[in-house]
Coordinates of C-alpha atoms and ligand atoms in Angstrom, one line a residue:
M1 CA -17.4 9.4 6.4
K2 CA -14.6 11.6 5.2
K3 CA -12.8 11.2 1.9
Y4 CA -9.4 12.6 2.3
I5 CA -7.5 14.5 -0.4
L6 CA -4.5 12.4 -1.2
T7 CA -0.9 13.6 -1.1
Q8 CA 0.9 13.3 -4.4
F9 CA 4.5 12.3 -5.4
G10 CA 6.6 15.4 -4.6
N11 CA 4.9 16.1 -1.3
P12 CA 7.6 15.9 1.4
V13 CA 5.3 13.9 3.8
L14 CA 5.7 10.9 1.4
R15 CA 9.5 11.0 2.0
K16 CA 9.4 11.2 5.8
E17 CA 10.0 8.4 8.3
A18 CA 6.5 8.1 9.8
K19 CA 6.0 8.2 13.6
R20 CA 5.2 5.2 15.7
L21 CA 1.7 5.1 17.2
L22 CA 1.1 4.5 21.0
L23 CA -1.2 1.8 22.1
D24 CA -3.3 4.4 23.9
T25 CA -3.9 6.2 20.7
V26 CA -5.2 3.0 19.0
H27 CA -7.8 2.7 21.7
T28 CA -9.3 6.2 21.0
S29 CA -12.5 6.8 19.0
A30 CA -10.6 9.3 16.9
F31 CA -8.3 6.5 15.8
R32 CA -11.2 4.2 15.0
Q33 CA -12.8 7.0 12.9
L34 CA -9.5 7.7 11.1
V35 CA -9.3 4.0 10.1
K36 CA -12.9 4.1 8.8
D37 CA -12.1 7.2 6.8
M38 CA -9.0 5.7 5.4
F39 CA -10.9 2.6 4.1
F40 CA -13.6 4.9 2.8
T41 CA -11.0 7.0 0.9
M42 CA -9.2 3.9 -0.4
H43 CA -12.4 2.4 -1.8
K44 CA -13.6 5.7 -3.3
E45 CA -10.2 6.0 -5.1
Q46 CA -10.4 2.3 -6.2
G47 CA -7.2 1.6 -4.3
I48 CA -6.1 -1.6 -2.7
G49 CA -3.9 0.0 0.0
L50 CA -3.5 3.3 1.6
A51 CA -0.9 4.5 4.1
A52 CA -1.4 7.4 6.5
P53 CA 1.3 9.7 4.8
Q54 CA -0.9 9.5 1.7
I55 CA -3.5 11.5 3.6
G56 CA -0.9 13.8 5.0
K57 CA -0.5 12.1 8.3
S58 CA 3.0 11.0 9.2
L59 CA 1.9 8.0 11.2
R60 CA 2.9 4.3 10.9
L61 CA -0.6 3.2 9.9
A62 CA -1.8 1.6 6.7
V63 CA -5.0 -0.1 5.6
L64 CA -5.3 -2.5 2.7
G65 CA -7.8 -4.8 1.1
V66 CA -7.7 -6.4 -2.2
R67 CA -10.6 -7.1 -4.4
P68 CA -10.6 -7.2 -8.2
T69 CA -10.8 -3.7 -9.7
K70 CA -11.3 -2.3 -13.2
F71 CA -7.6 -1.9 -13.5
R72 CA -6.7 -5.3 -12.0
P73 CA -9.5 -7.7 -12.9
T74 CA -7.3 -10.7 -12.3
L75 CA -6.4 -9.7 -8.7
H76 CA -6.6 -12.3 -5.9
P77 CA -8.8 -11.0 -3.1
V78 CA -7.1 -10.3 0.2
A79 CA -9.0 -9.8 3.4
P80 CA -9.1 -6.2 4.6
A81 CA -6.4 -5.4 7.2
V82 CA -5.3 -2.5 9.4
M83 CA -1.6 -2.3 10.2
V84 CA -0.3 -0.2 13.0
N85 CA 3.5 0.0 13.5
P86 CA 4.2 -2.8 11.0
K87 CA 7.6 -4.4 10.8
I88 CA 8.9 -6.8 8.2
L89 CA 10.7 -9.6 10.1
H90 CA 11.8 -11.5 7.1
A91 CA 11.6 -11.1 3.4
S92 CA 12.2 -14.0 1.0
R93 CA 15.3 -13.8 -1.2
E94 CA 13.0 -14.9 -4.1
V95 CA 11.5 -11.9 -5.8
E96 CA 8.9 -11.6 -8.5
D97 CA 8.4 -8.7 -11.0
D98 CA 4.9 -7.3 -11.4
W99 CA 3.2 -4.0 -12.2
E100 CA 2.5 -1.5 -9.5
G101 CA 0.8 1.8 -9.2
C102 CA 0.1 4.2 -6.4
L103 CA -2.8 6.4 -5.4
S104 CA -0.2 9.2 -4.9
F105 CA 0.9 8.9 -8.5
P106 CA -2.4 7.9 -10.2
D107 CA -1.2 8.2 -13.8
G108 CA 1.9 6.0 -13.4
R109 CA 2.6 2.3 -13.6
G110 CA 5.9 0.4 -13.4
V111 CA 7.4 -3.0 -12.9
V112 CA 8.6 -3.5 -9.4
P113 CA 10.5 -6.6 -8.0
R114 CA 9.1 -7.7 -4.6
S115 CA 9.8 -10.6 -2.2
T116 CA 7.3 -13.4 -2.9
S117 CA 6.9 -14.1 0.9
I118 CA 7.3 -12.0 4.0
A119 CA 7.0 -12.4 7.7
V120 CA 5.4 -9.4 9.2
E121 CA 4.3 -8.2 12.6
Y122 CA 2.0 -5.3 13.5
W123 CA -0.9 -4.3 15.7
D124 CA -4.4 -4.6 14.3
E125 CA -7.2 -2.0 14.7
N126 CA -7.8 -3.3 18.2
G127 CA -4.2 -3.0 19.2
E128 CA -3.8 -6.8 19.1
H129 CA -0.4 -8.1 18.1
V130 CA -0.4 -10.0 14.8
Q131 CA 2.4 -12.0 13.3
K132 CA 2.0 -13.8 10.1
T133 CA 3.5 -14.8 6.8
V134 CA 2.1 -13.2 3.7
T135 CA 2.7 -14.5 0.2
G136 CA 2.1 -13.7 -3.5
F137 CA 0.2 -10.6 -4.5
A138 CA -0.7 -9.8 -0.9
A139 CA 3.0 -9.8 0.0
R140 CA 3.5 -7.2 -2.7
V141 CA 0.7 -4.9 -1.3
F142 CA 2.0 -5.2 2.3
Q143 CA 5.6 -4.3 1.1
H144 CA 4.3 -1.3 -0.9
E145 CA 2.3 0.0 2.1
I146 CA 5.0 -0.6 4.6
D147 CA 7.5 1.2 2.3
H148 CA 5.3 4.3 2.5
L149 CA 5.8 4.4 6.3
H150 CA 9.5 4.7 5.7
G151 CA 9.3 7.4 2.9
I152 CA 10.0 4.9 0.1
L153 CA 8.0 5.0 -3.1
Y154 CA 7.6 2.2 -5.6
V155 CA 9.7 4.0 -8.2
D156 CA 12.6 3.7 -5.8
R157 CA 12.3 -0.1 -6.0
M158 CA 12.1 -0.3 -9.8
R159 CA 15.0 -2.1 -11.4
N160 CA 14.1 -1.1 -14.9
M161 CA 12.9 2.5 -15.1
R162 CA 12.2 2.0 -18.8
T163 CA 9.0 0.2 -17.8
L164 CA 7.6 3.4 -16.2
C165 CA 4.5 4.3 -18.2
T166 CA 1.2 6.2 -18.0
L167 CA -2.0 4.5 -17.0
A168 CA -3.3 4.9 -20.6
E169 CA -0.3 3.2 -22.1
Y170 CA -0.4 0.5 -19.4
E171 CA -4.1 -0.2 -20.2
K172 CA -3.4 -0.3 -23.9
R173 CA -0.2 -2.4 -23.9
V174 CA -0.3 -4.5 -20.7
L175 CA -3.8 -4.8 -19.2
R176 CA -5.5 -6.0 -22.3
F177 CA -3.1 -8.9 -22.6
R178 CA -3.6 -10.1 -19.0
Ligands
ZN1 ZN1 1.4 3.8 -2.8

């Protein structure tokens, strides 16, 4: 299994509109290996989501899976998912503020408003069409990862830049009170 080096904020690949994948590509063994390596990299980095631009590939592909981590002990688990060419069909007007970080900016944390519910469609790792409604914290993770495929980073979504802080300050001032 391969652990990719992650691209960091400032790398132009994180600002590009990623390319659509063809269904033929999804059915190759190279693709299956890529997905495995992305999950492997995400788990090694203690992440809960990873988009292809974060490993330097400008493709509309992201993996996610939420399980409680050291940094987010109160996380609600979300089943692992592979998203190919995802599209948000509807996003609730109701939004919720919560803290976010990004593996491409490991030392930062900030408060980001996100829709509490989204309708999303994508192909899974087998090229099967999936359409579903995602709510709560999972909806936040989906929105963060899908943003990556459009060159959008969580700091772009922040309403109050004064909440931007380092991981150390976040742990000291926020995490210990959760
Ligand atoms: Zn990210």
